[in-house]
Amino acid sequence: MNKALILSHLRNIPNFPAPGIQFKDVSTLFKDPVCFREILNELVALYKNRGITKVVGIESRGFIMGAALAAELGAGFVMCRKPGKLPGETVKTDYTKEYGTDSIEIHTGAIDCGDTVLIHDDLLATGGSMRAAYDLVQSFHPKATFVNFLIELRMEGLDGRAAFAPGTDITCLLTLTE
Ligand code: AMP
């Protein structure tokens, strides 16, 4: 993987959406066709032999690469959305994130016990949103569950991996320490 290429396209926006937050803006990764393809190729290489049948993307930045990856893997794509956005019956959970609290939902019946699931989001901070999504996915009793982020923030006082049980299969393309 060309990490330098990806890093060169990642934009940091200070104090968004709240003072003190260093926001890692992935829109600048996605708007560049070479960078977009590089990321997608790396994700395909990581997951093509894992038997993934469903990719779950976390709203909203997890939808972009998640859906592209699902298509490349020949898997289905499932949206994990903010409350009130999914029209059908849902299962729901609440969680705490780096800035505030939130809830997420998945449609009832979106995953079944024969599925091998990859849950994808753009960034790991506290791990709260992915942990909530992970727990929601477990309520469908899939065969196996994998977790992927494009970016892991590993800074003082921030250890998102600690939100998951030891042995949880987690990959991150980039780890940022500042
Ligand atoms: P967390 O649940 O704390 O791991 O936060 C991860 C979620 O919040 C992801 O969906 C990210 O898109 C978003 N997020 C949290 N912190 C940041 C940040 N510093 N830069 C960009 N996105 C962030």
PDB file of C-alpha atoms and ligand atoms in Angstrom:
ATOM      1  CA  MET A   1       0.000   0.000   0.000  1.00  0.00           C
ATOM      2  CA  ASN A   2       1.202   3.509  -0.832  1.00  0.00           C
ATOM      3  CA  LYS A   3       0.822   5.121   2.608  1.00  0.00           C
ATOM      4  CA  ALA A   4       2.580   8.288   1.507  1.00  0.00           C
ATOM      5  CA  LEU A   5       0.007   8.779  -1.250  1.00  0.00           C
ATOM      6  CA  ILE A   6      -2.881   8.383   1.169  1.00  0.00           C
ATOM      7  CA  LEU A   7      -1.299  10.578   3.847  1.00  0.00           C
ATOM      8  CA  SER A   8      -0.600  13.300   1.302  1.00  0.00           C
ATOM      9  CA  HIS A   9      -4.331  13.464   0.475  1.00  0.00           C
ATOM     10  CA  LEU A  10      -5.636  13.438   4.052  1.00  0.00           C
ATOM     11  CA  ARG A  11      -6.657  16.871   5.317  1.00  0.00           C
ATOM     12  CA  ASN A  12      -6.681  17.936   8.980  1.00  0.00           C
ATOM     13  CA  ILE A  13      -9.266  20.527   9.978  1.00  0.00           C
ATOM     14  CA  PRO A  14      -8.608  21.959  13.445  1.00  0.00           C
ATOM     15  CA  ASN A  15     -11.503  22.708  15.810  1.00  0.00           C
ATOM     16  CA  PHE A  16     -14.199  20.922  13.780  1.00  0.00           C
ATOM     17  CA  PRO A  17     -16.940  20.190  14.746  1.00  0.00           C
ATOM     18  CA  ALA A  18     -15.986  21.465  18.220  1.00  0.00           C
ATOM     19  CA  PRO A  19     -13.022  23.331  19.734  1.00  0.00           C
ATOM     20  CA  GLY A  20     -10.032  21.060  20.346  1.00  0.00           C
ATOM     21  CA  ILE A  21     -11.001  18.368  17.801  1.00  0.00           C
ATOM     22  CA  GLN A  22      -8.492  17.703  15.019  1.00  0.00           C
ATOM     23  CA  PHE A  23     -10.872  16.486  12.318  1.00  0.00           C
ATOM     24  CA  LYS A  24      -9.380  14.083   9.772  1.00  0.00           C
ATOM     25  CA  ASP A  25     -11.197  14.901   6.544  1.00  0.00           C
ATOM     26  CA  VAL A  26     -11.437  11.839   4.296  1.00  0.00           C
ATOM     27  CA  SER A  27     -13.278  13.740   1.544  1.00  0.00           C
ATOM     28  CA  THR A  28      -9.875  14.702   0.169  1.00  0.00           C
ATOM     29  CA  LEU A  29      -8.906  11.011  -0.021  1.00  0.00           C
ATOM     30  CA  PHE A  30     -12.061  10.126  -1.911  1.00  0.00           C
ATOM     31  CA  LYS A  31     -12.042  12.989  -4.418  1.00  0.00           C
ATOM     32  CA  ASP A  32      -8.698  11.870  -5.847  1.00  0.00           C
ATOM     33  CA  PRO A  33      -9.268   8.920  -8.222  1.00  0.00           C
ATOM     34  CA  VAL A  34      -5.783   7.428  -7.754  1.00  0.00           C
ATOM     35  CA  CYS A  35      -5.988   7.652  -3.965  1.00  0.00           C
ATOM     36  CA  PHE A  36      -9.551   6.295  -3.945  1.00  0.00           C
ATOM     37  CA  ARG A  37      -8.463   3.286  -6.035  1.00  0.00           C
ATOM     38  CA  GLU A  38      -5.344   2.723  -3.891  1.00  0.00           C
ATOM     39  CA  ILE A  39      -7.466   2.526  -0.738  1.00  0.00           C
ATOM     40  CA  LEU A  40     -10.014   0.238  -2.383  1.00  0.00           C
ATOM     41  CA  ASN A  41      -7.307  -2.095  -3.720  1.00  0.00           C
ATOM     42  CA  GLU A  42      -5.772  -2.356  -0.258  1.00  0.00           C
ATOM     43  CA  LEU A  43      -9.133  -3.195   1.325  1.00  0.00           C
ATOM     44  CA  VAL A  44      -9.816  -5.822  -1.340  1.00  0.00           C
ATOM     45  CA  ALA A  45      -6.381  -7.382  -0.718  1.00  0.00           C
ATOM     46  CA  LEU A  46      -7.095  -7.523   3.024  1.00  0.00           C
ATOM     47  CA  TYR A  47     -10.555  -9.094   2.765  1.00  0.00           C
ATOM     48  CA  LYS A  48     -10.861 -10.983  -0.539  1.00  0.00           C
ATOM     49  CA  ASN A  49     -10.155 -14.388   1.019  1.00  0.00           C
ATOM     50  CA  ARG A  50     -12.145 -13.960   4.222  1.00  0.00           C
ATOM     51  CA  GLY A  51     -15.516 -15.159   2.944  1.00  0.00           C
ATOM     52  CA  ILE A  52     -17.222 -11.809   3.563  1.00  0.00           C
ATOM     53  CA  THR A  53     -20.900 -11.934   2.561  1.00  0.00           C
ATOM     54  CA  LYS A  54     -22.017  -8.556   4.032  1.00  0.00           C
ATOM     55  CA  VAL A  55     -20.186  -5.277   4.481  1.00  0.00           C
ATOM     56  CA  VAL A  56     -21.794  -3.031   7.100  1.00  0.00           C
ATOM     57  CA  GLY A  57     -20.962   0.682   6.646  1.00  0.00           C
ATOM     58  CA  ILE A  58     -21.369   3.145   9.509  1.00  0.00           C
ATOM     59  CA  GLU A  59     -23.115   6.430   8.612  1.00  0.00           C
ATOM     60  CA  SER A  60     -21.999   8.381   6.861  1.00  0.00           C
ATOM     61  CA  ARG A  61     -18.346   8.216   5.894  1.00  0.00           C
ATOM     62  CA  GLY A  62     -18.343   4.438   6.303  1.00  0.00           C
ATOM     63  CA  PHE A  63     -20.826   4.151   3.425  1.00  0.00           C
ATOM     64  CA  ILE A  64     -18.407   5.275   0.738  1.00  0.00           C
ATOM     65  CA  MET A  65     -15.588   2.752   0.836  1.00  0.00           C
ATOM     66  CA  GLY A  66     -17.869   0.188   2.474  1.00  0.00           C
ATOM     67  CA  ALA A  67     -20.200   0.087  -0.528  1.00  0.00           C
ATOM     68  CA  ALA A  68     -17.335   0.127  -3.054  1.00  0.00           C
ATOM     69  CA  LEU A  69     -15.642  -2.710  -1.176  1.00  0.00           C
ATOM     70  CA  ALA A  70     -18.837  -4.766  -0.984  1.00  0.00           C
ATOM     71  CA  ALA A  71     -19.189  -4.543  -4.761  1.00  0.00           C
ATOM     72  CA  GLU A  72     -15.560  -5.599  -5.275  1.00  0.00           C
ATOM     73  CA  LEU A  73     -15.955  -8.546  -2.860  1.00  0.00           C
ATOM     74  CA  GLY A  74     -19.264  -9.665  -4.367  1.00  0.00           C
ATOM     75  CA  ALA A  75     -20.852  -9.068  -0.948  1.00  0.00           C
ATOM     76  CA  GLY A  76     -24.040  -7.270   0.051  1.00  0.00           C
ATOM     77  CA  PHE A  77     -23.952  -3.824   1.676  1.00  0.00           C
ATOM     78  CA  VAL A  78     -25.851  -2.937   4.876  1.00  0.00           C
ATOM     79  CA  MET A  79     -26.301   0.581   6.253  1.00  0.00           C
ATOM     80  CA  CYS A  80     -25.783   1.250   9.939  1.00  0.00           C
ATOM     81  CA  ARG A  81     -27.585   4.579  10.341  1.00  0.00           C
ATOM     82  CA  LYS A  82     -28.433   7.345  12.786  1.00  0.00           C
ATOM     83  CA  PRO A  83     -31.843   6.991  14.459  1.00  0.00           C
ATOM     84  CA  GLY A  84     -34.970   7.656  12.443  1.00  0.00           C
ATOM     85  CA  LYS A  85     -33.286   7.349   9.034  1.00  0.00           C
ATOM     86  CA  LEU A  86     -34.074   3.718   8.189  1.00  0.00           C
ATOM     87  CA  PRO A  87     -37.688   3.251   7.051  1.00  0.00           C
ATOM     88  CA  GLY A  88     -38.235  -0.349   8.164  1.00  0.00           C
ATOM     89  CA  GLU A  89     -38.210  -2.047  11.558  1.00  0.00           C
ATOM     90  CA  THR A  90     -34.777  -1.700  13.195  1.00  0.00           C
ATOM     91  CA  VAL A  91     -32.573  -2.832  16.044  1.00  0.00           C
ATOM     92  CA  LYS A  92     -30.921   0.085  17.854  1.00  0.00           C
ATOM     93  CA  THR A  93     -28.150   0.874  20.335  1.00  0.00           C
ATOM     94  CA  ASP A  94     -26.792   4.030  22.055  1.00  0.00           C
ATOM     95  CA  TYR A  95     -23.119   4.981  22.368  1.00  0.00           C
ATOM     96  CA  THR A  96     -20.677   7.705  23.440  1.00  0.00           C
ATOM     97  CA  LYS A  97     -18.259   9.255  20.938  1.00  0.00           C
ATOM     98  CA  GLU A  98     -15.286  11.637  20.975  1.00  0.00           C
ATOM     99  CA  TYR A  99     -17.669  14.582  20.716  1.00  0.00           C
ATOM    100  CA  GLY A 100     -21.120  13.829  22.187  1.00  0.00           C
ATOM    101  CA  THR A 101     -23.500  10.870  22.253  1.00  0.00           C
ATOM    102  CA  ASP A 102     -25.454   9.167  19.500  1.00  0.00           C
ATOM    103  CA  SER A 103     -27.491   6.087  18.534  1.00  0.00           C
ATOM    104  CA  ILE A 104     -27.297   3.756  15.557  1.00  0.00           C
ATOM    105  CA  GLU A 105     -29.707   1.358  13.909  1.00  0.00           C
ATOM    106  CA  ILE A 106     -29.674  -1.524  11.433  1.00  0.00           C
ATOM    107  CA  HIS A 107     -32.727  -2.909   9.660  1.00  0.00           C
ATOM    108  CA  THR A 108     -34.155  -6.049  11.216  1.00  0.00           C
ATOM    109  CA  GLY A 109     -33.278  -8.955   8.917  1.00  0.00           C
ATOM    110  CA  ALA A 110     -30.381  -7.126   7.243  1.00  0.00           C
ATOM    111  CA  ILE A 111     -27.919  -9.799   8.422  1.00  0.00           C
ATOM    112  CA  ASP A 112     -28.495 -13.513   9.045  1.00  0.00           C
ATOM    113  CA  CYS A 113     -26.669 -16.255  10.877  1.00  0.00           C
ATOM    114  CA  GLY A 114     -25.077 -17.515   7.645  1.00  0.00           C
ATOM    115  CA  ASP A 115     -23.313 -14.187   7.040  1.00  0.00           C
ATOM    116  CA  THR A 116     -19.654 -13.363   7.521  1.00  0.00           C
ATOM    117  CA  VAL A 117     -19.632  -9.643   8.207  1.00  0.00           C
ATOM    118  CA  LEU A 118     -17.087  -6.881   7.773  1.00  0.00           C
ATOM    119  CA  ILE A 119     -17.986  -3.664   9.594  1.00  0.00           C
ATOM    120  CA  HIS A 120     -16.275  -0.618   8.099  1.00  0.00           C
ATOM    121  CA  ASP A 121     -15.890   3.010   9.159  1.00  0.00           C
ATOM    122  CA  ASP A 122     -13.537   5.790   8.171  1.00  0.00           C
ATOM    123  CA  LEU A 123     -11.930   6.450  11.543  1.00  0.00           C
ATOM    124  CA  LEU A 124     -11.324   4.907  14.979  1.00  0.00           C
ATOM    125  CA  ALA A 125     -11.237   7.450  17.835  1.00  0.00           C
ATOM    126  CA  THR A 126     -12.737   6.223  21.141  1.00  0.00           C
ATOM    127  CA  GLY A 127     -14.160   3.123  19.441  1.00  0.00           C
ATOM    128  CA  GLY A 128     -17.632   3.911  20.795  1.00  0.00           C
ATOM    129  CA  SER A 129     -19.487   3.955  17.485  1.00  0.00           C
ATOM    130  CA  MET A 130     -17.815   0.831  16.106  1.00  0.00           C
ATOM    131  CA  ARG A 131     -18.316  -1.009  19.384  1.00  0.00           C
ATOM    132  CA  ALA A 132     -22.023  -0.153  19.245  1.00  0.00           C
ATOM    133  CA  ALA A 133     -22.177  -1.355  15.629  1.00  0.00           C
ATOM    134  CA  TYR A 134     -20.242  -4.495  16.551  1.00  0.00           C
ATOM    135  CA  ASP A 135     -22.692  -5.296  19.360  1.00  0.00           C
ATOM    136  CA  LEU A 136     -25.656  -4.661  17.052  1.00  0.00           C
ATOM    137  CA  VAL A 137     -24.170  -6.992  14.436  1.00  0.00           C
ATOM    138  CA  GLN A 138     -23.606  -9.683  17.085  1.00  0.00           C
ATOM    139  CA  SER A 139     -27.318  -9.589  17.887  1.00  0.00           C
ATOM    140  CA  PHE A 140     -27.871 -11.133  14.416  1.00  0.00           C
ATOM    141  CA  HIS A 141     -25.503 -14.039  15.331  1.00  0.00           C
ATOM    142  CA  PRO A 142     -23.344 -13.955  12.175  1.00  0.00           C
ATOM    143  CA  LYS A 143     -20.778 -16.694  11.519  1.00  0.00           C
ATOM    144  CA  ALA A 144     -17.864 -14.251  11.942  1.00  0.00           C
ATOM    145  CA  THR A 145     -17.313 -10.502  12.228  1.00  0.00           C
ATOM    146  CA  PHE A 146     -14.327  -8.449  11.057  1.00  0.00           C
ATOM    147  CA  VAL A 147     -13.701  -4.751  11.708  1.00  0.00           C
ATOM    148  CA  ASN A 148     -11.919  -2.236   9.497  1.00  0.00           C
ATOM    149  CA  PHE A 149     -11.074   1.457   9.672  1.00  0.00           C
ATOM    150  CA  LEU A 150      -9.207   3.575   7.174  1.00  0.00           C
ATOM    151  CA  ILE A 151      -7.586   5.577   9.981  1.00  0.00           C
ATOM    152  CA  GLU A 152      -6.808   4.858  13.610  1.00  0.00           C
ATOM    153  CA  LEU A 153      -6.160   7.835  15.910  1.00  0.00           C
ATOM    154  CA  ARG A 154      -3.763   6.731  18.597  1.00  0.00           C
ATOM    155  CA  MET A 155      -3.011   9.732  20.771  1.00  0.00           C
ATOM    156  CA  GLU A 156      -2.528  10.380  24.448  1.00  0.00           C
ATOM    157  CA  GLY A 157      -5.665   9.284  26.287  1.00  0.00           C
ATOM    158  CA  LEU A 158      -7.185   7.700  23.162  1.00  0.00           C
ATOM    159  CA  ASP A 159      -7.031   3.919  22.747  1.00  0.00           C
ATOM    160  CA  GLY A 160      -9.987   2.899  20.604  1.00  0.00           C
ATOM    161  CA  ARG A 161      -8.860  -0.725  20.341  1.00  0.00           C
ATOM    162  CA  ALA A 162      -9.424  -1.071  24.092  1.00  0.00           C
ATOM    163  CA  ALA A 163     -13.181  -0.809  23.413  1.00  0.00           C
ATOM    164  CA  PHE A 164     -13.081  -4.322  21.868  1.00  0.00           C
ATOM    165  CA  ALA A 165     -12.558  -7.743  23.401  1.00  0.00           C
ATOM    166  CA  PRO A 166      -9.056  -9.146  22.934  1.00  0.00           C
ATOM    167  CA  GLY A 167      -8.906 -11.200  19.755  1.00  0.00           C
ATOM    168  CA  THR A 168     -11.368  -9.033  17.823  1.00  0.00           C
ATOM    169  CA  ASP A 169     -10.120  -8.959  14.213  1.00  0.00           C
ATOM    170  CA  ILE A 170      -9.430  -5.255  13.561  1.00  0.00           C
ATOM    171  CA  THR A 171      -7.448  -3.697  10.713  1.00  0.00           C
ATOM    172  CA  CYS A 172      -6.592  -0.033  10.099  1.00  0.00           C
ATOM    173  CA  LEU A 173      -4.851   1.216   6.981  1.00  0.00           C
ATOM    174  CA  LEU A 174      -3.194   4.176   8.723  1.00  0.00           C
ATOM    175  CA  THR A 175      -2.371   4.866  12.371  1.00  0.00           C
ATOM    176  CA  LEU A 176      -2.013   8.547  13.232  1.00  0.00           C
ATOM    177  CA  THR A 177      -0.352   9.735  16.410  1.00  0.00           C
ATOM    178  CA  GLU A 178      -0.985  13.449  15.968  1.00  0.00           C
TER     179      GLU A 178
HETATM  180  P1  AMP B   1     -15.424   6.985  17.889  1.00  0.00           P
HETATM  181  O1  AMP B   1     -16.783   6.390  18.037  1.00  0.00           O
HETATM  182  O2  AMP B   1     -15.030   7.866  19.040  1.00  0.00           O
HETATM  183  O3  AMP B   1     -14.361   5.956  17.568  1.00  0.00           O
HETATM  184  O4  AMP B   1     -15.493   8.000  16.667  1.00  0.00           O
HETATM  185  C1  AMP B   1     -15.453   7.545  15.356  1.00  0.00           C
HETATM  186  C2  AMP B   1     -16.538   8.152  14.528  1.00  0.00           C
HETATM  187  O5  AMP B   1     -16.602   9.566  14.690  1.00  0.00           O
HETATM  188  C3  AMP B   1     -16.255   7.912  13.061  1.00  0.00           C
HETATM  189  O6  AMP B   1     -17.509   7.716  12.407  1.00  0.00           O
HETATM  190  C4  AMP B   1     -15.594   9.183  12.595  1.00  0.00           C
HETATM  191  O7  AMP B   1     -16.054   9.536  11.321  1.00  0.00           O
HETATM  192  C5  AMP B   1     -15.965  10.236  13.615  1.00  0.00           C
HETATM  193  N1  AMP B   1     -14.803  10.913  14.194  1.00  0.00           N
HETATM  194  C6  AMP B   1     -14.459  10.948  15.503  1.00  0.00           C
HETATM  195  N2  AMP B   1     -13.368  11.688  15.720  1.00  0.00           N
HETATM  196  C7  AMP B   1     -12.982  12.124  14.503  1.00  0.00           C
HETATM  197  C8  AMP B   1     -11.878  12.923  14.052  1.00  0.00           C
HETATM  198  N3  AMP B   1     -10.975  13.418  14.908  1.00  0.00           N
HETATM  199  N4  AMP B   1     -11.766  13.151  12.728  1.00  0.00           N
HETATM  200  C9  AMP B   1     -12.688  12.649  11.857  1.00  0.00           C
HETATM  201  N5  AMP B   1     -13.736  11.899  12.219  1.00  0.00           N
HETATM  202  C10 AMP B   1     -13.898  11.634  13.528  1.00  0.00           C
END
